[in-house]
mmCIF file of C-alpha atoms and ligand atoms in Angstrom:
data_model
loop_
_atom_site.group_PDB
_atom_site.id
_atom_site.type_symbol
_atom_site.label_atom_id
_atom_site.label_comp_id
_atom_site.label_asym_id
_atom_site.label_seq_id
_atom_site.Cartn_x
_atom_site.Cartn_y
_atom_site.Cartn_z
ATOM 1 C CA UNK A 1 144.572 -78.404 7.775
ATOM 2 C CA UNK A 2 144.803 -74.944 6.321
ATOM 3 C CA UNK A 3 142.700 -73.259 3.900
ATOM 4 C CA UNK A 4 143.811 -70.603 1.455
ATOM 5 C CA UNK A 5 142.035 -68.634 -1.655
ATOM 6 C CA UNK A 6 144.375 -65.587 -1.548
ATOM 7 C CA UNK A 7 145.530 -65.765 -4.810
ATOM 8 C CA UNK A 8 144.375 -65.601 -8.793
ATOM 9 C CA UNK A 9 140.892 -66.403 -9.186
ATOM 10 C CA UNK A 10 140.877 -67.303 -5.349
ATOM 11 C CA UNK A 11 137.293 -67.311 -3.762
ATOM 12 C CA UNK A 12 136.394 -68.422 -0.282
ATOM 13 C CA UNK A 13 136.073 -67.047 3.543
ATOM 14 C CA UNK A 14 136.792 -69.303 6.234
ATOM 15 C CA UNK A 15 134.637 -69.218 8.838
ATOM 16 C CA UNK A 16 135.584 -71.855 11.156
ATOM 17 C CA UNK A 17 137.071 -74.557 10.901
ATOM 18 C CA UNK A 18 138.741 -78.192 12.593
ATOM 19 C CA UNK A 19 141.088 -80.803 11.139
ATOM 20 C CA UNK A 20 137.905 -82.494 9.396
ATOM 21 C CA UNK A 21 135.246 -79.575 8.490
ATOM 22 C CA UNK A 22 135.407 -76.221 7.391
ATOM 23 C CA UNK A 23 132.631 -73.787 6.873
ATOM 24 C CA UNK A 24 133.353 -71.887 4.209
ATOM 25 C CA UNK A 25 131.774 -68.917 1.826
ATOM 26 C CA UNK A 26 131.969 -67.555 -1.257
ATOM 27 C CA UNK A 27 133.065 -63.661 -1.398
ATOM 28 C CA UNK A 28 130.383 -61.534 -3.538
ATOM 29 C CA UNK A 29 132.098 -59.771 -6.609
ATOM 30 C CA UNK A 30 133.824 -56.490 -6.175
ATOM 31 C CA UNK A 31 131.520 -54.196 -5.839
ATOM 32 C CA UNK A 32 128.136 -56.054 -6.650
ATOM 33 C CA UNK A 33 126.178 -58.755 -5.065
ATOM 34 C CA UNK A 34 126.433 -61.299 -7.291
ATOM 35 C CA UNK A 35 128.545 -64.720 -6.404
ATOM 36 C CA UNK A 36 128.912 -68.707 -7.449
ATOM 37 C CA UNK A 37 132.334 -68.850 -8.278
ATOM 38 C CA UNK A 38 134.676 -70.615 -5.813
ATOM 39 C CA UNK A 39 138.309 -71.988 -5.637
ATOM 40 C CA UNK A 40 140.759 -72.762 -2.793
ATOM 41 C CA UNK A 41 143.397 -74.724 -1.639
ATOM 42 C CA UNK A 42 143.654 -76.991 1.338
ATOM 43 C CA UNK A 43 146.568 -78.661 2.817
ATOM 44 C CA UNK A 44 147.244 -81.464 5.348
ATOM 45 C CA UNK A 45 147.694 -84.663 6.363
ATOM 46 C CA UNK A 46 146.502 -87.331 3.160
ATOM 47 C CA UNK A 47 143.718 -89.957 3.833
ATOM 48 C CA UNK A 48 141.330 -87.832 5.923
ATOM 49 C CA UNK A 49 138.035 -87.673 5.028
ATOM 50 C CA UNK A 50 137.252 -84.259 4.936
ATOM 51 C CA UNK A 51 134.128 -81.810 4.316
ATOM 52 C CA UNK A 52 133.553 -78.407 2.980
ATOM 53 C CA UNK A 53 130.600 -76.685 3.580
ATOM 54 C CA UNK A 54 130.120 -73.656 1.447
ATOM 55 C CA UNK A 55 127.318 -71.897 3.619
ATOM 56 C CA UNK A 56 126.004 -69.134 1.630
ATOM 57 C CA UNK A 57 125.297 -71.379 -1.627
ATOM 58 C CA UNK A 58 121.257 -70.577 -0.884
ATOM 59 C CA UNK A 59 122.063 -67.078 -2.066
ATOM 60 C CA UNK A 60 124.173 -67.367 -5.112
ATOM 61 C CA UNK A 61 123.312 -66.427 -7.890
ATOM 62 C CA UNK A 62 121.947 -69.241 -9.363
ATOM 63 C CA UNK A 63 121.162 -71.526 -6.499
ATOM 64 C CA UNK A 64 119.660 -73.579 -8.464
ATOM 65 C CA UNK A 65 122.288 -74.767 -10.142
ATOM 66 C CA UNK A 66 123.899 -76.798 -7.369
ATOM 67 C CA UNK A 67 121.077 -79.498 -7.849
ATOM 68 C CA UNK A 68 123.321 -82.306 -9.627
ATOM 69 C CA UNK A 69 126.298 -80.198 -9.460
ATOM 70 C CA UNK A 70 129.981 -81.917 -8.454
ATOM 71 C CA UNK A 71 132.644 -79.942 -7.331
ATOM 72 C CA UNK A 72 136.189 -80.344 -9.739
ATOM 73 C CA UNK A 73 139.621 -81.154 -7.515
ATOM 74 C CA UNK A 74 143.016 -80.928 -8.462
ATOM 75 C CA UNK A 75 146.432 -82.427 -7.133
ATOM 76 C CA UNK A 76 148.430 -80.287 -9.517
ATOM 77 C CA UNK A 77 146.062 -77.784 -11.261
ATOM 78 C CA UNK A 78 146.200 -79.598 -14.550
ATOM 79 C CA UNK A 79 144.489 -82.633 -14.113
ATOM 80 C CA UNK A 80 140.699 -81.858 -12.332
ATOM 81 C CA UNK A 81 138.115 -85.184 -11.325
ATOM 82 C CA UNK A 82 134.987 -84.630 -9.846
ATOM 83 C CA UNK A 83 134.202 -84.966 -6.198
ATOM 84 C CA UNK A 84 131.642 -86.037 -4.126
ATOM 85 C CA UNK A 85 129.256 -83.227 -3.393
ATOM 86 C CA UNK A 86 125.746 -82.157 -2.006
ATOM 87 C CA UNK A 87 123.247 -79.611 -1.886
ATOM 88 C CA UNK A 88 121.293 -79.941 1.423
ATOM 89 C CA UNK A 89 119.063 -77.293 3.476
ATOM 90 C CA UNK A 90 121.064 -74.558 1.327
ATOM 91 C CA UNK A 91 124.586 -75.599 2.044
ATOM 92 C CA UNK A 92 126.593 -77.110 -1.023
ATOM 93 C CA UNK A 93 128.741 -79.651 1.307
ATOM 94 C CA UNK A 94 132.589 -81.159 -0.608
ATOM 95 C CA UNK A 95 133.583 -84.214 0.710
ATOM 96 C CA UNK A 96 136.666 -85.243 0.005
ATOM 97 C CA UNK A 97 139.695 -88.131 0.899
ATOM 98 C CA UNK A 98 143.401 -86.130 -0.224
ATOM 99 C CA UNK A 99 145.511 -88.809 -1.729
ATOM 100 C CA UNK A 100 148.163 -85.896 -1.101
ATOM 101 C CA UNK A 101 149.231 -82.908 0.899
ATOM 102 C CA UNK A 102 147.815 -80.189 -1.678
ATOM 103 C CA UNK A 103 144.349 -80.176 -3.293
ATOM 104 C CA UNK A 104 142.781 -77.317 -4.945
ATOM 105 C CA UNK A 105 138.835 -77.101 -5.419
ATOM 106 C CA UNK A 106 136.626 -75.245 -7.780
ATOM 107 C CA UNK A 107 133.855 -74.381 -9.735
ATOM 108 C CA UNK A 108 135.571 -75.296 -12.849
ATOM 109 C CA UNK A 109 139.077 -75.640 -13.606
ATOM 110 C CA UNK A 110 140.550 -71.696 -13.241
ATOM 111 C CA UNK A 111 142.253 -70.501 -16.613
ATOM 112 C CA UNK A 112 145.116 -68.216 -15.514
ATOM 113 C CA UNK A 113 146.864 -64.958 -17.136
ATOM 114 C CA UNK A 114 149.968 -67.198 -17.835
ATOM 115 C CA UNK A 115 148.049 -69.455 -19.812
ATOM 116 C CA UNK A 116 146.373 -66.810 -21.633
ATOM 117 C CA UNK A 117 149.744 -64.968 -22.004
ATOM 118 C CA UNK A 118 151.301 -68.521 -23.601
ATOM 119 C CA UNK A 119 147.898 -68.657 -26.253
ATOM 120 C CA UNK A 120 148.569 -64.474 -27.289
ATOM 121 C CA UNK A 121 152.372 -65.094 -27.238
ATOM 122 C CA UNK A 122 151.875 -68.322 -29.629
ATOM 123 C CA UNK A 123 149.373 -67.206 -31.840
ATOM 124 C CA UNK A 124 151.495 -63.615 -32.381
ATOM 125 C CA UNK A 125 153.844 -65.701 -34.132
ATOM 126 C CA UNK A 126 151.067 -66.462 -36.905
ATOM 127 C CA UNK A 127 148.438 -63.533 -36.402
ATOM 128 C CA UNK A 128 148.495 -59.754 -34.920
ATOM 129 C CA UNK A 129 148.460 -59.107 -31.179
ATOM 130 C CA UNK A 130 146.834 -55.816 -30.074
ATOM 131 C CA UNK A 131 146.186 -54.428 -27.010
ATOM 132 C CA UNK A 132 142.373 -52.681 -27.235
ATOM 133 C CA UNK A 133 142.909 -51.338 -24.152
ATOM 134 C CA UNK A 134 143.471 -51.240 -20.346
ATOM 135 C CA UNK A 135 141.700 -51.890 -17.474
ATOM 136 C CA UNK A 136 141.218 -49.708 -14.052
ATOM 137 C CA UNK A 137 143.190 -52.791 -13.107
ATOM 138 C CA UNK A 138 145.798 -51.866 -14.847
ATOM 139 C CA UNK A 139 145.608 -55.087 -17.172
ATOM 140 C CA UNK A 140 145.424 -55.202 -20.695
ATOM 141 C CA UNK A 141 142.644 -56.357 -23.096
ATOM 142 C CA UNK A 142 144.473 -58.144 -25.871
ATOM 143 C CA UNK A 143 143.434 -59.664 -28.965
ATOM 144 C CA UNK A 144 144.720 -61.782 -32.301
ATOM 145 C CA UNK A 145 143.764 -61.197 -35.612
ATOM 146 C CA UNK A 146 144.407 -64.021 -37.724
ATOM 147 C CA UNK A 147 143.870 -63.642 -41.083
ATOM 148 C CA UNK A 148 144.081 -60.444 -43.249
ATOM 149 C CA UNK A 149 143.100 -56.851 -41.231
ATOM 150 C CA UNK A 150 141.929 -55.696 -44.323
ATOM 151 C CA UNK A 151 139.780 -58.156 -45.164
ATOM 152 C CA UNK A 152 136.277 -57.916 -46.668
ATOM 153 C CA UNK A 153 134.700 -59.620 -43.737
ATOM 154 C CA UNK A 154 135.299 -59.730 -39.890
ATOM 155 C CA UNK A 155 134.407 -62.336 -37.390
ATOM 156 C CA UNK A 156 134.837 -61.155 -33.984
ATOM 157 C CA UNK A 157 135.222 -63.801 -31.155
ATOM 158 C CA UNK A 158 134.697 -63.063 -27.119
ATOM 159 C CA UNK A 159 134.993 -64.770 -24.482
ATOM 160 C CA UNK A 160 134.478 -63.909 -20.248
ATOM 161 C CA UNK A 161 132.095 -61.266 -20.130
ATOM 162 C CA UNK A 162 131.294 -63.233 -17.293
ATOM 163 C CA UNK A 163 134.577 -63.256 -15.025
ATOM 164 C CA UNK A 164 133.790 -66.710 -13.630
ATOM 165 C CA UNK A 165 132.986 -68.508 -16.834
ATOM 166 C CA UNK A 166 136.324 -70.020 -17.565
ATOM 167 C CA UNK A 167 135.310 -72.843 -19.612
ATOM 168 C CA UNK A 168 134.109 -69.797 -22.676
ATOM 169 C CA UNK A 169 138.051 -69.319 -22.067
ATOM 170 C CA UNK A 170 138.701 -72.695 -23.041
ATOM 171 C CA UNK A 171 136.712 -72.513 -25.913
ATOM 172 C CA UNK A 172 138.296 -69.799 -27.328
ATOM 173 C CA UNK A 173 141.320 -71.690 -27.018
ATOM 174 C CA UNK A 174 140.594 -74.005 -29.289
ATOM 175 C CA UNK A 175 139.078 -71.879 -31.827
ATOM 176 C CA UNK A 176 142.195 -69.722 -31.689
ATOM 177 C CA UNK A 177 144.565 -72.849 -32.466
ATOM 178 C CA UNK A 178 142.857 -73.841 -34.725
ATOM 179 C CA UNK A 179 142.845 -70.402 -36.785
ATOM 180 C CA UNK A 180 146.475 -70.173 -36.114
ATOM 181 C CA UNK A 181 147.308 -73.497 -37.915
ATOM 182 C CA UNK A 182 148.037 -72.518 -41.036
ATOM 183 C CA UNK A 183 147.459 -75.974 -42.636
ATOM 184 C CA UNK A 184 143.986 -76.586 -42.152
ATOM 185 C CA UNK A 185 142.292 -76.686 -45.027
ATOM 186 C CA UNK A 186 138.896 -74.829 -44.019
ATOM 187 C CA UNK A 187 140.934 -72.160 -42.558
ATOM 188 C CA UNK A 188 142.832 -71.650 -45.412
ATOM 189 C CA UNK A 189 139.410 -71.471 -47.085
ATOM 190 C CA UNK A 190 138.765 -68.402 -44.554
ATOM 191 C CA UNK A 191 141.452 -66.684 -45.523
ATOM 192 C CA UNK A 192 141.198 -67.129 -49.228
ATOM 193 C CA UNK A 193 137.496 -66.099 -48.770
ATOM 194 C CA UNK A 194 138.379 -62.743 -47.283
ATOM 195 C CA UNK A 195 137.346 -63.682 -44.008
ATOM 196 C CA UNK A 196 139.424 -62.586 -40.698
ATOM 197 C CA UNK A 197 139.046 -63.318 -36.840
ATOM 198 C CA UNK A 198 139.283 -60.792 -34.036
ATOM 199 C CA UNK A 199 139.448 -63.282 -30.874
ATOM 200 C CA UNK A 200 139.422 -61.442 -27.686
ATOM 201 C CA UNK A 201 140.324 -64.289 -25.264
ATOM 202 C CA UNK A 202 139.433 -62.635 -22.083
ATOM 203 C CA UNK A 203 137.205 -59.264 -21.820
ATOM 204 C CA UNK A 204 136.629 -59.328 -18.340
ATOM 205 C CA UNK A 205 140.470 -60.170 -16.912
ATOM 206 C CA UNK A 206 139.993 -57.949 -13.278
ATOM 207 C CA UNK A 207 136.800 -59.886 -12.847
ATOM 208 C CA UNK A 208 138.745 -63.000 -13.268
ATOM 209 C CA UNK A 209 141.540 -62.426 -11.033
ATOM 210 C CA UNK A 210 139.890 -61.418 -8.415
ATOM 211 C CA UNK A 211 137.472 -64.731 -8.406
ATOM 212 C CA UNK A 212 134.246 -62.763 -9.488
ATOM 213 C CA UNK A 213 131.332 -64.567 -11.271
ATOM 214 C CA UNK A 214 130.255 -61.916 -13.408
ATOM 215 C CA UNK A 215 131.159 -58.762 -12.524
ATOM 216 C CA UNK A 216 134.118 -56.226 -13.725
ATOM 217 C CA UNK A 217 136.362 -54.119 -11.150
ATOM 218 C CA UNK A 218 133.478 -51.369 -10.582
ATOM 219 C CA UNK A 219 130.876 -54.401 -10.117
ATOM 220 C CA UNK A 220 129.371 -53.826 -13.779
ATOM 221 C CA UNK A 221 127.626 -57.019 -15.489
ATOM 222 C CA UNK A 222 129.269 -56.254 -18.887
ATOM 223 C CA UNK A 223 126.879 -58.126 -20.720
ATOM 224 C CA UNK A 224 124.047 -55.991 -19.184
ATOM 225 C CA UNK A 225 125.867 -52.786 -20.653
ATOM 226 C CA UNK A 226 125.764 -52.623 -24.191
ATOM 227 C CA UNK A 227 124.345 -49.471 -25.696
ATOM 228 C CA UNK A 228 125.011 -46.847 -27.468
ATOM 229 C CA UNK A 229 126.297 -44.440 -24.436
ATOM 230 C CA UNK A 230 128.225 -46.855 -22.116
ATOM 231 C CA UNK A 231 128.266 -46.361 -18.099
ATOM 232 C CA UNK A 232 131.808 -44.913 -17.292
ATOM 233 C CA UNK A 233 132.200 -48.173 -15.270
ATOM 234 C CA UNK A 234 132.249 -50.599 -17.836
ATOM 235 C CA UNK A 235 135.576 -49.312 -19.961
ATOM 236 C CA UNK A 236 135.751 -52.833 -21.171
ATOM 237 C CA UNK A 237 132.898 -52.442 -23.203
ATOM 238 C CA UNK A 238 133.375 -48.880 -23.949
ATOM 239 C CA UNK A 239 136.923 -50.251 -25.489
ATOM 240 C CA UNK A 240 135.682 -53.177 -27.250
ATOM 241 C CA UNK A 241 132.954 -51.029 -28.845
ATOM 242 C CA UNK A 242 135.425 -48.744 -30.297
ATOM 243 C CA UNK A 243 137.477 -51.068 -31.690
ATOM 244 C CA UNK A 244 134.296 -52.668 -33.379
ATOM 245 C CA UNK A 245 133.196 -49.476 -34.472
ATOM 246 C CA UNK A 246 136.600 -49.110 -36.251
ATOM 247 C CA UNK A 247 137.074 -52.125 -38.006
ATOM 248 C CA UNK A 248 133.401 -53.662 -38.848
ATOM 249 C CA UNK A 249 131.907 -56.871 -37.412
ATOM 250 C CA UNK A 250 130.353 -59.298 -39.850
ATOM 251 C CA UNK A 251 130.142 -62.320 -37.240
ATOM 252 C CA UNK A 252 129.596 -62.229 -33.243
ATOM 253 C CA UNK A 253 130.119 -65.008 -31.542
ATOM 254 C CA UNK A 254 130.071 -64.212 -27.906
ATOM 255 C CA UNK A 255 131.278 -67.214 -25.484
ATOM 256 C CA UNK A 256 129.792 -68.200 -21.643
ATOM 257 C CA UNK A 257 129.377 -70.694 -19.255
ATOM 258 C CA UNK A 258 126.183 -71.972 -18.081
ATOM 259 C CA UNK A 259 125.626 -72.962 -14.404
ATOM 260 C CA UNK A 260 121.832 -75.041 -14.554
ATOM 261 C CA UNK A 261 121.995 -76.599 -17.442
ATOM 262 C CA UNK A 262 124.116 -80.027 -18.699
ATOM 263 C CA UNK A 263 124.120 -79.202 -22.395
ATOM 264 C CA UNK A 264 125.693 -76.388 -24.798
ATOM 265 C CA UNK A 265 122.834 -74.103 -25.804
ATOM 266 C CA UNK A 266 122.921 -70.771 -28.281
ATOM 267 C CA UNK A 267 121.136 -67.542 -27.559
ATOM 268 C CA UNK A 268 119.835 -65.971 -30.515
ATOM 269 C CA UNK A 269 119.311 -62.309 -30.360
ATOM 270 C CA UNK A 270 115.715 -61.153 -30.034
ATOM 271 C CA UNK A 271 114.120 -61.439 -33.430
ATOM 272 C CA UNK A 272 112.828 -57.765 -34.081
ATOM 273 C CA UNK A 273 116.768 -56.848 -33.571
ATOM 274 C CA UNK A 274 117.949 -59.249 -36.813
ATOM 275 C CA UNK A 275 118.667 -57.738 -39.999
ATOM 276 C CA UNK A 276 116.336 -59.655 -42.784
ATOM 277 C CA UNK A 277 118.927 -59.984 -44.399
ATOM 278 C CA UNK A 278 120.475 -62.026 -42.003
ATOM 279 C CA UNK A 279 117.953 -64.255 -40.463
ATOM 280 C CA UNK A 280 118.238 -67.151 -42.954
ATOM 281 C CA UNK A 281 121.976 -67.108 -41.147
ATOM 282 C CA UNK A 282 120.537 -67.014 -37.310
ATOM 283 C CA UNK A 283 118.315 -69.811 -38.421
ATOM 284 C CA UNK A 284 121.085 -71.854 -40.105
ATOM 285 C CA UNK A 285 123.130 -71.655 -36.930
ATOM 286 C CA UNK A 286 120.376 -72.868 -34.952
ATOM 287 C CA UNK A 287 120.106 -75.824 -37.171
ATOM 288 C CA UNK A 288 123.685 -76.758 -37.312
ATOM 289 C CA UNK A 289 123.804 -76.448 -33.767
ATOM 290 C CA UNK A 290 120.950 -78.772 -32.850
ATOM 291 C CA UNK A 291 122.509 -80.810 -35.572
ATOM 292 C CA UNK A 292 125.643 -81.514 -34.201
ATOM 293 C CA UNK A 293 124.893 -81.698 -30.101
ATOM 294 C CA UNK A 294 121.664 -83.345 -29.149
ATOM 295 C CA UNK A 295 121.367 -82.249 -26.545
ATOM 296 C CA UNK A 296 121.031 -78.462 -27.337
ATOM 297 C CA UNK A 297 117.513 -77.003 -25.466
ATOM 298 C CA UNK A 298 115.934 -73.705 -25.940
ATOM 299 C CA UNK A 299 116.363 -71.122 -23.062
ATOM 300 C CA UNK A 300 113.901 -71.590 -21.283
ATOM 301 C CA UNK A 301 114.519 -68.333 -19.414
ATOM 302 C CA UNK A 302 115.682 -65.944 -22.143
ATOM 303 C CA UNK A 303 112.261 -64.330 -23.287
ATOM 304 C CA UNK A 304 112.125 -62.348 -19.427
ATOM 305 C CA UNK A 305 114.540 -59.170 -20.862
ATOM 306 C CA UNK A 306 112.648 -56.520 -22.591
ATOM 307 C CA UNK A 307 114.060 -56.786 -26.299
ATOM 308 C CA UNK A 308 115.644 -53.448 -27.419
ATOM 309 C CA UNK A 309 117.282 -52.757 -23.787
ATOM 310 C CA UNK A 310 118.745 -56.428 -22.340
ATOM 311 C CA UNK A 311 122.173 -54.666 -22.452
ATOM 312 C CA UNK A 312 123.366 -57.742 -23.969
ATOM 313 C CA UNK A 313 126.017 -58.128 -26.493
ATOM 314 C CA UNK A 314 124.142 -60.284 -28.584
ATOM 315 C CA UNK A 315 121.034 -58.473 -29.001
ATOM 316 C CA UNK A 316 123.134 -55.026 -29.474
ATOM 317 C CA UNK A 317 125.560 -55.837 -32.121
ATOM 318 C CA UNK A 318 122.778 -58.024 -34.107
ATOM 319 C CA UNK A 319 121.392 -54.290 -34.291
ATOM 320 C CA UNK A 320 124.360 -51.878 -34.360
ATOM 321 C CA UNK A 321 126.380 -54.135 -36.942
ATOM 322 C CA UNK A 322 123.295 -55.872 -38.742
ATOM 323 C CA UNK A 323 124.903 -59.478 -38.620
ATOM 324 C CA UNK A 324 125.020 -62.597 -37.356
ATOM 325 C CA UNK A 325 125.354 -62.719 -33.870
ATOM 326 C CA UNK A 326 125.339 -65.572 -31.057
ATOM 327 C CA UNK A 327 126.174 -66.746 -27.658
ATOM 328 C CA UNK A 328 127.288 -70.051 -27.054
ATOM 329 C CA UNK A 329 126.473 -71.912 -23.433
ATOM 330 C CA UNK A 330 128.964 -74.331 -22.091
ATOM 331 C CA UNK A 331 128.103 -76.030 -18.812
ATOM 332 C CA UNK A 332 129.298 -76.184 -15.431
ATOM 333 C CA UNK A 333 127.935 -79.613 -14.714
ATOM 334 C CA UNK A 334 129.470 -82.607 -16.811
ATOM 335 C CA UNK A 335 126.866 -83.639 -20.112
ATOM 336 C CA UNK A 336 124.620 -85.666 -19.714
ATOM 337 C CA UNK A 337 124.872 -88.438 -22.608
ATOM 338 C CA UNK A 338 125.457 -86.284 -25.111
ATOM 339 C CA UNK A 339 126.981 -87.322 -28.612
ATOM 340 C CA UNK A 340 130.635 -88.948 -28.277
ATOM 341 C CA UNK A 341 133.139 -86.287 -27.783
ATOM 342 C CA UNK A 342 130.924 -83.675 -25.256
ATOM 343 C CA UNK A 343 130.428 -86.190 -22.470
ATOM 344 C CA UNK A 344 132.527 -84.657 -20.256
ATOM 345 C CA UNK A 345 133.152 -80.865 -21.098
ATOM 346 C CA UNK A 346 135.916 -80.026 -18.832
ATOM 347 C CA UNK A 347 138.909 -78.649 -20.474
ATOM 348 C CA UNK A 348 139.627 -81.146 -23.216
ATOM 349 C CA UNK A 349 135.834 -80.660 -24.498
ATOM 350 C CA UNK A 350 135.453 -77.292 -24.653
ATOM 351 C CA UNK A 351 138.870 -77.053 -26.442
ATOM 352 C CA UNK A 352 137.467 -79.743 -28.731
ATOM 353 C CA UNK A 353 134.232 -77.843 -29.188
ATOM 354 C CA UNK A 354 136.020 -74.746 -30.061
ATOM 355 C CA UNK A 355 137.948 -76.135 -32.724
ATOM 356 C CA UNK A 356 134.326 -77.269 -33.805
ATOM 357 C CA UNK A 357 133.124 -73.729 -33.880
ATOM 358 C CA UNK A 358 135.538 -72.577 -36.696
ATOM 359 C CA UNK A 359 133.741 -75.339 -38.980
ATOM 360 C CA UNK A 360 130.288 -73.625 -37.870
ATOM 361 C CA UNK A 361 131.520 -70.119 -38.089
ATOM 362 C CA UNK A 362 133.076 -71.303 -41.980
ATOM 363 C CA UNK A 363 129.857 -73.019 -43.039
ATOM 364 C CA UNK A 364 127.524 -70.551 -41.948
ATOM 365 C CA UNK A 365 129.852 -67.131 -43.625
ATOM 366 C CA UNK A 366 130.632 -69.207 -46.490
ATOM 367 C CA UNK A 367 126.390 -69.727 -47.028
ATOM 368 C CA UNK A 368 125.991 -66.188 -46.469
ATOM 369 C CA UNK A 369 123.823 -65.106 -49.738
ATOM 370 C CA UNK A 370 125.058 -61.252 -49.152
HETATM 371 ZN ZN1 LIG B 401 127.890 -65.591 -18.964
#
């Protein structure tokens, strides 16, 4: 057989390897130690049973995470099943039967730069493509705004601080195809309320190509780098800030993956950073939330980041821009049991849950008292 990850979003080392076994690991990020993502390809003879050790899965990032985890394979990169999979004595072990000559394994199904190109280039035809800027990668940072620019009121949309997160990318799929159909009614409503989008579909795009998990180019955790005088290394941030800055944010909704957990969760931004004005809003998202997915849980980690400094997007624009703000959790893992249509996440789910979004984002601007 032969093993390959050299290539967009690739991530894996061969170690060694025989017709039946590989041992495998998963690169850090550029520049930082943090890793979890992983996708390669491996071809060969069909009908061998075959296993794929991924060694250093003790020391990811969230090792934890592997407990109840399956793997996603692919025959043709568009449609992914789950595979059998274990976590044993630190080793996260694939095994795996090809039914043909190509499979390609991963964390979660990769979203590439031609599918994002294909989402900018269709929703340009409806809403306004800008570039907010360029990477040390030399790629660009686009966005849509759908809706009117000078609008009284601006929802701004994010997804991938987190290079590795590709189901948040997913998600904003769906909420950006939804905003750029022009006959649904509650987007209409958004419009005619004064209310625009600024969906940024991928922040992070080095990270992603080069098959980080969180990290930028320079190995900066973007979502630990939000303040007021941003590190040189993070010029995503320092370019998304700007543009912020310049146009007004009313709405944040900031989009990630989850590794541990099997449900879609919000974090809220710490409390002392909320506008009064705006907390009957946090709260009402929190309700509508845990109204619609029952399985939504409370972080049960969040409370460990000391409040004014977590770096995170959340808690800083809460403060800077004095509105709502939110990140939404998908998972990794498939749902467990959750209500009808989130039972299995993968792509068609968080699609589905995006388009779901724009009815929360509507509700909850449309109740705004201010
Ligand atoms: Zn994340």
């Amino acid at each position: 057989m032969r093993i390959e990850a050299d290539f967009e979003c690739g991530n894996a080392i061969v170690e060694k390897m025989t017709e039946v076994e590989a041992d495998l690991s998963i690169r850090p990020d550029s520049n930082a130690k943090y890793f979890e993502w992983f996708y390669f390809r491996v071809t060969g003879e069909t009908g061998i049973l075959r296993t794929f050790n991924l060694t250093n899965a003790h020391a990811a990032s969230y090792p934890q995470a592997w407990n109840g985890y399956r793997a996603l394979a692919s025959y043709n990169g568009i449609d992914w099943f789950r595979v059998q999979t274990q976590y044993v004595d630190g080793v996260l072990s694939i095994k795996h039967r090809a039914e043909q000559t190509s499979t390609e394994y991963a964390f979660f199904v990769p979203y590439f730069e031609a599918q994002r190109e294909k989402l900018l280039d269709d929703c340009a035809k409806v809403g306004e493509r800008r570039t907010l800027l360029t990477t040390t990668g030399g790629r660009p940072v686009d966005m849509i705004v759908f809706g009117d620019p000078a609008a009284a009121k601006k929802v701004w949309v994010f997804s991938r601080h987190h290079a590795g997160e590709p189901m948040a990318e997913y998600c904003i799929e769906g909420i950006m195809r939804r905003l750029a159909d022009a006959q649904d009614p509650t987007v209409q409503r958004l419009f005619e309320a004064g209310i625009a989008f600024y969906c940024v579909p991928n922040i992070n795009p080095d990270g992603t190509a080069l098959g980080n998990l969180r990290a930028n180019a320079a190995g900066i955790d973007m979502n630990r780098d939000w303040k007021q005088n941003v590190e040189p290394k993070s010029v995503e941030v320092a370019g998304l800030l700007k543009a912020m800055e310049a146009e007004g944010v009313d709405f944040f909704l900031d989009l990630h993956g989850d590794e541990e957990h099997q449900y879609v969760w919000l974090v809220q931004p710490q409390p002392e950073l909320v506008a009064p004005e705006v907390a009957p809003t946090q709260q009402y998202l929190e309700t509508y939330v845990r109204d619609h997915y029952a399985e939504y849980g409370p972080d049960p980690k969040g409370d460990s980041l000391s409040p004014v400094d977590s770096g995170m997007a959340v808690d800083f624009v809460a403060w800077k821009f004095k509105c709502p703000s939110l990140i939404v959790e998908l998972p990794f893992k498939d749902t467990i049991a959750a209500n009808g249509a989130f039972e299995s996440l993968q792509v068609a789910g968080c699609v589905a849950f995006g388009r779901d979004c724009v009815d929360m984002i509507a509700e909850a601007m449309m109740s705004q008292k201010n």
